Amino acid sequence: MDVFRDVFRNPLGLTVPALTILIVVFGLPTVFFFFASLNAPEYSLSNYQAFLYRGANLRILVQTIEVSVFATLICLVIGYPTAYLITAAPKRARIALTVLIFLPWLTSGLVRTYAWILLLGDNGLINRTLLDLGLISSPLALIYNRLAVYIGMVHIMLPVMILPLLSVMQGIDKSLMAAARGMGARPFSAFWRVFLPLSLPGVRSGTILVFVICLGFYITPQALGGLRDVMLSTLIATQIATSFNVGMVASAAFILLAIAAVMLSVFGLDSSGKQAHPDRSHRKDRPKSVFRSSVLTKGLGDRVRAAYWARELYQQGDASNWLALAGSVFLALVMTFLLLPGLLVIVMSFSGGAYLEFPPSTLSLQWYQSFFGDPSWTGALWTSVQIGLMVAVLSTIVGTLAAYGLSRTTPRIRSSVTICLMTPITLPAVVVGVAIYFGMVRLGMLGTATGIVLTQSVGATAYVVAIVSATLANFDRRLERSALSMQASPLQTFMRVTMPLIRPGVIGGALFAFIHSFDEVVQTSLVSGFSIRTLPLKMWENMRNELDPTIAAIGSVITLMPILWLVALYVTWWRAGPSARKRWLNT
Amino acid sequence: MVGAHVGNLATACTEAASSDGSPPAQIEFRNVTKMYGRTAALRDFSLTVRRGEFLTILGPSGSGKTTALMILAGFEAPSSGDILIAQKSVAAVPPFRRDQGIVFQSYALFPHLTVRQNLEFPLEMRGMKANDRLAKVDRTLEQVHLKEFGSRMPSQLSGGQQQRVALARALIADSPVLLLDEPLGALDRNLREQMQSEIKQLHREFGKTTIFVTHDQEEALTLSDRIVVMRAGRIEQVDAPEALYDRPISRFVANFLGEANILSQDGSDTFKGGAPAGKVAMIRPERITIRSFAFPSVDLEKRQSVMGHVEEMIYAGPLRKYHVRVGDEVLVVREHVASGQLIFQLGDRVQLSWLRSDVRFLAE
Ligand SMILES: Nc1ncnc2c1ncn2[C@@H]1O[C@H](COP(=O)(O)OP(=O)(O)OP(=O)(O)O)[C@@H](O)[C@H]1O
Ligand SMILES: [Mg+2]
């Protein structure tokens, strides 16, 4: 009992497990790695000089930034109107659209990239259709160029841009716009003067998040881009796989890290300074807002917060019918872009012929048989499930404890520790992967299941902390006090009062942890040491070598899985009773 | 080690409670100060609550009432000073060993439990058997007139019903000390009076030490043995209701508790009412006699009088209130409606008079 009381008295104690894993697996290796990049103990910048003096490297660096910037801009240009139109849609449509945006985000990036190969390849759906129609005589060069890279990256990153935008836009008080209109502002100027500025926090979170993730992109550019479209992350991964030149890898990783850090701090700090609120309640969750919205803590169930004004806005006036039509067409196009590739993979996976066709001329389950009949595939699936479960359990426990502890500390400590715990999913994935790889080598865990579980738990814990923290932010601490006053011990209070009330967040966190583990390729491929094959690793390997149609079957299985997750989540949520639902929607 | 000591203290309290009948729950705040950043929510707060006493804390919003309760309950640590329960410092006693029944200002009902489960919770935590709990919950639900609501969720209750559940939950475990933070704030007048007498009845019956926080002065006056008036984190005055109303020490207390006519400091001699320097004279509206200008009261030995004219008349059921302008001042007069009474109209010239002994001199 005394232990519990001490922990109760010192909430920071609850963050110890999560921080220990983070520091051992990621923090310390990063520090050592940094010193290695400086040629410790001599300390020199020679590695960086060597890196930057090589023209090829410099070109790749510039190209990485360029690709990331453009991909981010495209996401913003498509994502902002999309989010706006969804906010303006009637409630039912809004919920449906939000879920539809959310779905592809839950499906494996690998599968989505594979879908684009099927679509854009020389032998792919588009070329084949055009050839069959006699419109072209030889395949168009749709793949292995910059355009394909942008298509693939935007397809993957668009939900990440839209979801924070949505959550901010839905939170904008409709009466503000009404007030602006009441003061004589035209619809457009009401949008320009009121809505746009209020939606900027969402723009900021979405943009930073997308940009930083793009910096570390690895799979998509390599699968869809040409030989010239190499990104820094590909360079790093290749270096590790072939000749591990510590100086080279380290300088590349830290340059990438520096760009990401500069972006995060400049944008993060700058705009938070501008909107500095004296209000404590605002300040307390602002540092987290980037991450919070990024993981869609507000989006999933769709906050049924009134935002009808936006609809009013574009339904006003004579030109409004045209605008509404244009809006619907635009939304339809975006949704098609987001969802069609996945659907095509699912349909084509039932092809009966020797290769994948659309529409399939005959139906068969042959690719499913080749998946489930091949022990190397089922073995990989089983490995992934096992690792996923372990990651989910470990990160849910340490993440929930940490979030709970953080909810009871001062806002200042809370925000700095939260930022630390979030680094693994905020920084470019390949940088994190390299640092962890370095650590795993030292710990002698390279190529072990424990190593992979720890690696993935670092990222998964970040998701759990973000989701559970968001749930806890809406949790009334007085309920705990009330339980304590009735002689419930702190442990009883947690189990009987706190836990039941934050359960949706914990379950959501566990699901995200599992999905994170199940999809992770970049870091896993680095630390697997070629001795353990998870499902995504094997898929990635097969994708690089030949276009194995079996991947379509796997792809449709793991695309359908998130839908099952959602149904499961929905059922838990529904069964939690009306009051819990109401609380949830108000979250 | 500390835990064991604390445990002993808690059991000592309960044992003593059962042996001599009256709970030894004497509570003492010793110079408690609570800082939130730079603002002091409580300043040098010292108060002794006697065993079995019904003490009300009254004060404007933000004056530190809730803070005082939360410190006593152990949810906040005082920045300085100490809390003693049964002559022992409870600085090291965690909230869940303090055995106090609490109604929180926001009710704090568990939203995931039914009304019945809410009430069972404190009993369960004390290890009571399911059968005994059932009977006890039934009895308590009846007491707060919520018999049919046992299986509802708190969100399906009205504000007043939630409040009664909260009250029931605080009472059900028979804690020797009750801390009630505005427990009747959301009730309508009838129910409020009903619950007031219920609380009073319970208090009379079981004699639990009760600290009751309210905004409502009438409630404070009817229920309490003593009233603490707070102002900006400090205790302004502590007294029995009658003494407090009759002899407020400051203008703040006089204004907070009932209506007060402050006789101007720099007005005519009559108006100063003989106030010494730094003090103001105050007369309660019901102590003023209003008479027609034509038939003034003449007992000028014992009485002071002024002339004025009626500026407003407010009819409030059994009472009639006049606002009478006297020079620059407006005095409020309150008169019980009685048959055959003269009713003054707007503009009527009247004489106001009062006993010299009814004038109070208050600190600014
Ligand atoms: N956790 C806190 N952090 C900072 N300031 C606080 C906190 N809790 C209370 N305060 C401040 O302390 C002062 C006293 O608050 P308290 O809740 O005790 O007032 P109260 O008398 O109960 O008011 P009310 O009648 O409105 O309930 C207020 O100025 C309040 O703003
Ligand atoms: Mg209060």
XYZ file of N, CA and C in Angstrom, chain A residues 284-418:
405
model
N -2.147 24.531 -21.239
C -1.774 23.208 -20.795
C -1.802 22.194 -21.922
N -2.705 22.342 -22.890
C -2.688 21.295 -23.888
C -2.135 21.756 -25.237
N -1.667 22.971 -25.297
C -1.201 23.419 -26.596
C 0.025 22.656 -27.101
N 1.030 22.435 -26.259
C 2.211 21.777 -26.795
C 1.888 20.406 -27.366
N 0.812 19.838 -26.904
C 0.482 18.515 -27.368
C -0.347 18.556 -28.637
N -0.842 19.747 -28.958
C -1.913 19.765 -29.937
C -1.507 19.135 -31.260
N -0.256 19.322 -31.627
C 0.198 18.746 -32.876
C -0.033 17.250 -32.877
N 0.383 16.647 -31.791
C 0.319 15.194 -31.742
C -1.102 14.740 -31.519
N -1.778 15.472 -30.691
C -3.134 15.084 -30.361
C -3.962 14.969 -31.607
N -3.946 16.045 -32.374
C -4.824 15.994 -33.521
C -4.292 15.003 -34.537
N -2.966 14.828 -34.527
C -2.400 13.951 -35.533
C -2.923 12.541 -35.378
N -3.140 12.126 -34.184
C -3.591 10.757 -34.039
C -5.094 10.704 -33.993
N -5.700 11.811 -34.384
C -7.128 11.765 -34.574
C -7.868 11.413 -33.313
N -7.365 11.954 -32.223
C -8.071 11.660 -30.998
C -9.427 12.300 -31.040
N -9.551 13.299 -31.885
C -10.840 13.947 -31.936
C -11.673 13.453 -33.105
N -11.063 12.781 -34.044
C -11.753 12.535 -35.288
C -12.564 11.264 -35.343
N -12.072 10.214 -34.742
C -12.603 8.893 -35.024
C -14.117 8.814 -34.903
N -14.623 9.141 -33.752
C -16.066 9.056 -33.597
C -16.740 10.261 -34.209
N -15.974 11.120 -34.730
C -16.417 12.399 -35.259
C -17.126 13.220 -34.215
N -16.469 14.257 -33.802
C -17.083 15.107 -32.781
C -18.310 15.743 -33.391
N -19.416 15.479 -32.761
C -20.662 15.947 -33.338
C -20.891 17.390 -32.938
N -19.821 18.146 -32.998
C -19.947 19.528 -32.594
C -20.554 20.338 -33.725
N -21.380 21.252 -33.376
C -22.071 21.997 -34.419
C -21.097 22.809 -35.240
N -21.167 22.670 -36.502
C -20.345 23.502 -37.379
C -21.129 23.738 -38.640
N -22.411 23.901 -38.455
C -23.298 24.009 -39.607
C -23.080 25.288 -40.388
N -22.502 26.250 -39.699
C -22.399 27.547 -40.348
C -21.662 27.477 -41.662
N -20.668 26.584 -41.699
C -19.886 26.503 -42.925
C -20.794 26.093 -44.081
N -21.741 25.217 -43.772
C -22.667 24.810 -44.806
C -23.513 26.006 -45.229
N -24.026 26.687 -44.218
C -24.802 27.886 -44.535
C -24.005 28.779 -45.447
N -22.718 28.883 -45.099
C -21.862 29.803 -45.817
C -21.854 29.504 -47.303
N -21.658 28.231 -47.641
C -21.530 28.036 -49.066
C -22.866 27.720 -49.722
N -23.915 27.706 -48.904
C -25.215 27.554 -49.531
C -25.914 28.893 -49.733
N -25.247 29.944 -49.344
C -25.861 31.250 -49.472
C -25.729 31.797 -50.886
N -26.685 32.575 -51.273
C -26.558 33.330 -52.519
C -26.906 32.523 -53.760
N -26.843 33.195 -54.917
C -27.262 32.572 -56.162
C -26.233 31.594 -56.701
N -24.975 32.023 -56.589
C -23.913 31.189 -57.140
C -23.732 29.927 -56.309
N -24.485 29.839 -55.210
C -24.188 28.791 -54.243
C -24.435 27.400 -54.802
N -25.437 27.257 -55.675
C -25.699 25.927 -56.200
C -24.510 25.400 -56.975
N -23.925 26.282 -57.758
C -22.742 25.874 -58.518
C -21.610 25.531 -57.577
N -21.461 26.370 -56.567
C -20.379 26.118 -55.608
C -20.596 24.775 -54.931
N -21.848 24.537 -54.545
C -22.141 23.279 -53.866
C -21.828 22.106 -54.776
N -22.205 22.247 -56.043
C -21.943 21.164 -56.979
C -20.434 20.957 -57.128
N -19.723 22.079 -57.336
C -18.273 21.981 -57.477
C -17.673 21.324 -56.246
N -18.180 21.716 -55.079
C -17.678 21.138 -53.831
C -17.894 19.642 -53.801
N -19.092 19.200 -54.179
C -19.381 17.770 -54.137
C -18.481 17.010 -55.102
N -18.305 17.579 -56.300
C -17.456 16.904 -57.276
C -16.035 16.782 -56.739
N -15.566 17.880 -56.165
C -14.210 17.887 -55.616
C -14.069 16.800 -54.544
N -15.038 16.774 -53.631
C -14.992 15.777 -52.563
C -14.998 14.373 -53.142
N -15.843 14.170 -54.147
C -15.936 12.840 -54.741
C -14.589 12.440 -55.337
N -13.935 13.396 -56.021
C -12.637 13.088 -56.612
C -11.622 12.717 -55.526
N -11.593 13.507 -54.465
C -10.620 13.235 -53.406
C -10.880 11.866 -52.790
N -12.141 11.573 -52.532
C -12.443 10.285 -51.915
C -12.085 9.136 -52.859
N -12.328 9.340 -54.147
C -11.961 8.303 -55.107
C -10.459 8.063 -55.073
N -9.719 9.167 -55.098
C -8.262 9.074 -55.051
C -7.813 8.306 -53.811
N -8.464 8.593 -52.672
C -8.035 7.966 -51.432
C -8.433 6.492 -51.369
N -9.629 6.181 -51.845
C -10.163 4.853 -51.574
C -10.021 3.873 -52.732
N -10.026 4.404 -53.967
C -10.073 3.494 -55.102
C -8.911 2.494 -55.134
N -7.667 2.938 -54.960
C -6.565 1.965 -55.057
C -6.750 0.772 -54.132
N -7.160 1.047 -52.904
C -7.360 -0.049 -51.959
C -8.448 -0.991 -52.443
N -9.555 -0.396 -52.916
C -10.661 -1.223 -53.404
C -10.217 -2.081 -54.584
N -9.439 -1.449 -55.480
C -8.964 -2.200 -56.650
C -8.147 -3.409 -56.221
N -7.271 -3.201 -55.232
C -6.450 -4.314 -54.768
C -7.348 -5.438 -54.277
N -8.371 -5.063 -53.511
C -9.245 -6.092 -52.962
C -9.937 -6.859 -54.092
N -10.478 -6.108 -55.059
C -11.196 -6.781 -56.144
C -10.237 -7.643 -56.964
N -9.084 -7.072 -57.288
C -8.156 -7.790 -58.150
C -7.568 -9.024 -57.482
N -7.570 -9.024 -56.150
C -6.981 -10.165 -55.455
C -7.779 -11.440 -55.720
N -8.996 -11.293 -56.238
C -9.793 -12.479 -56.524
C -9.643 -12.923 -57.982
N -8.666 -12.347 -58.691
C -8.478 -12.694 -60.097
C -8.181 -14.181 -60.249
N -8.748 -14.733 -61.325
C -8.526 -16.153 -61.558
C -7.375 -16.441 -62.505
N -6.976 -15.434 -63.291
C -5.947 -15.666 -64.305
C -4.555 -15.778 -63.730
N -3.570 -15.731 -64.636
C -2.184 -15.894 -64.217
C -1.636 -14.599 -63.610
N -2.290 -13.504 -63.939
C -1.873 -12.242 -63.314
C -3.135 -11.501 -62.866
N -2.936 -10.388 -62.164
C -4.077 -9.659 -61.606
C -4.755 -8.850 -62.700
N -6.070 -8.926 -62.739
C -6.781 -8.155 -63.743
C -7.892 -7.354 -63.091
N -8.302 -6.324 -63.806
C -9.499 -5.608 -63.374
C -10.346 -5.297 -64.594
N -11.599 -5.600 -64.593
C -12.235 -6.479 -63.603
C -11.791 -7.915 -63.836
N -11.742 -8.739 -62.813
C -11.263 -10.114 -62.974
C -12.150 -10.866 -63.954
N -11.548 -11.562 -64.920
C -12.353 -12.300 -65.885
C -12.932 -13.548 -65.240
N -12.147 -14.192 -64.402
C -12.696 -15.295 -63.609
C -12.343 -15.022 -62.158
N -13.172 -15.543 -61.283
C -12.907 -15.335 -59.856
C -12.271 -16.584 -59.270
N -11.317 -16.368 -58.388
C -10.769 -17.534 -57.685
C -10.089 -17.063 -56.417
N -9.799 -18.009 -55.582
C -9.102 -17.682 -54.333
C -7.652 -18.118 -54.416
N -7.152 -18.260 -55.638
C -5.809 -18.841 -55.776
C -4.734 -18.059 -55.029
N -4.838 -16.745 -55.020
C -3.786 -15.970 -54.361
C -3.899 -16.077 -52.848
N -5.133 -16.272 -52.398
C -5.300 -16.501 -50.956
C -4.736 -17.860 -50.584
N -4.981 -18.827 -51.498
C -4.417 -20.159 -51.222
C -2.900 -20.092 -51.209
N -2.352 -19.333 -52.138
C -0.892 -19.286 -52.177
C -0.351 -18.551 -50.952
N -1.169 -17.688 -50.384
C -0.739 -17.039 -49.149
C -0.849 -17.997 -47.967
N -2.058 -18.532 -47.783
C -2.258 -19.355 -46.596
C -1.614 -20.732 -46.734
N -1.262 -21.116 -47.982
C -0.644 -22.418 -48.154
C 0.869 -22.375 -48.034
N 1.413 -21.188 -48.024
C 2.865 -21.074 -48.005
C 3.342 -20.798 -46.582
N 4.064 -21.733 -45.989
C 4.488 -21.550 -44.590
C 5.328 -20.289 -44.390
N 6.042 -19.859 -45.410
C 6.863 -18.664 -45.178
C 5.963 -17.437 -45.020
N 4.817 -17.411 -45.717
C 3.875 -16.311 -45.525
C 3.148 -16.437 -44.192
N 2.597 -17.611 -43.933
C 1.834 -17.742 -42.679
C 2.760 -17.569 -41.479
N 4.008 -18.040 -41.652
C 4.969 -17.845 -40.562
C 5.173 -16.354 -40.305
N 5.309 -15.593 -41.395
C 5.517 -14.150 -41.244
C 4.289 -13.508 -40.585
N 3.101 -13.963 -41.006
C 1.875 -13.429 -40.415
C 1.845 -13.710 -38.916
N 2.155 -14.942 -38.574
C 2.123 -15.334 -37.172
C 3.149 -14.525 -36.368
N 4.346 -14.359 -36.935
C 5.362 -13.533 -36.271
C 4.824 -12.121 -36.026
N 4.190 -11.550 -37.072
C 3.680 -10.189 -36.944
C 2.608 -10.095 -35.867
N 1.721 -11.098 -35.843
C 0.647 -11.063 -34.849
C 1.238 -11.151 -33.447
N 2.187 -12.070 -33.280
C 2.794 -12.214 -31.948
C 3.482 -10.926 -31.512
N 4.306 -10.410 -32.413
C 5.031 -9.186 -32.070
C 4.045 -8.054 -31.816
N 3.016 -7.985 -32.681
C 2.013 -6.931 -32.511
C 1.341 -7.003 -31.153
N 0.993 -8.207 -30.732
C 0.321 -8.338 -29.437
C 1.254 -7.929 -28.309
N 2.501 -8.369 -28.398
C 3.441 -8.009 -27.336
C 3.640 -6.494 -27.282
N 3.788 -5.903 -28.462
C 3.960 -4.446 -28.512
C 2.724 -3.764 -27.921
N 1.544 -4.252 -28.312
C 0.314 -3.626 -27.832
C 0.228 -3.703 -26.315
N 0.529 -4.878 -25.764
C 0.426 -5.031 -24.308
C 1.441 -4.129 -23.609
N 2.695 -4.248 -24.060
C 3.747 -3.476 -23.396
C 3.470 -1.971 -23.481
N 3.187 -1.500 -24.695
C 3.077 -0.044 -24.828
C 1.778 0.472 -24.211
N 0.736 -0.344 -24.204
C -0.501 0.121 -23.570
C -0.290 0.279 -22.069
N 0.418 -0.662 -21.480
C 0.639 -0.560 -20.033
C 1.528 0.649 -19.715
N 2.694 0.712 -20.330
C 3.596 1.808 -19.953
C 3.031 3.152 -20.416
N 2.373 3.149 -21.570
C 1.825 4.405 -22.084
C 0.676 4.925 -21.230
N -0.200 4.023 -20.806
C -1.324 4.462 -19.978
C -0.828 4.975 -18.631
N 0.122 4.243 -18.044
C 0.681 4.707 -16.768
C 1.287 6.096 -16.935
N 2.047 6.258 -18.008
C 2.715 7.544 -18.211
C 1.689 8.656 -18.397
N 0.680 8.389 -19.223
C -0.327 9.423 -19.473
C -1.053 9.775 -18.178
N -1.327 8.747 -17.388
C -2.013 8.986 -16.120
C -1.149 9.830 -15.190
N 0.131 9.451 -15.102
C 1.039 10.233 -14.266
C 1.141 11.672 -14.755
N 1.250 11.826 -16.073
C 1.418 13.170 -16.623
C 0.190 14.032 -16.376
N -0.966 13.396 -16.344
C -2.183 14.193 -16.151
C -2.218 14.813 -14.760
N -1.362 14.341 -13.859
C -1.425 14.892 -12.509
C -0.203 15.741 -12.169
N 0.630 16.010 -13.161
C 1.763 16.885 -12.866
C 1.428 18.301 -13.312
N 2.380 19.180 -13.132
C 2.144 20.563 -13.545
C 2.177 20.643 -15.071
N 1.493 21.603 -15.645
C 1.440 21.705 -17.104
C 2.824 21.754 -17.742
N 3.738 22.422 -17.075
C 5.069 22.564 -17.654
C 5.761 21.212 -17.792
N 5.785 20.466 -16.687
C 6.406 19.141 -16.740
C 5.666 18.269 -17.736
N 4.344 18.356 -17.684
C 3.546 17.521 -18.572
C 3.938 17.745 -20.022
N 4.015 19.015 -20.420
C 4.258 19.232 -21.841
C 5.667 18.812 -22.219
N 6.660 19.058 -21.349
C 8.005 18.671 -21.798
C 8.154 17.153 -21.843
N 7.629 16.447 -20.850
C 7.764 14.978 -20.895
C 6.968 14.412 -22.066
N 5.793 14.996 -22.316
C 5.004 14.502 -23.452
C 5.779 14.671 -24.750
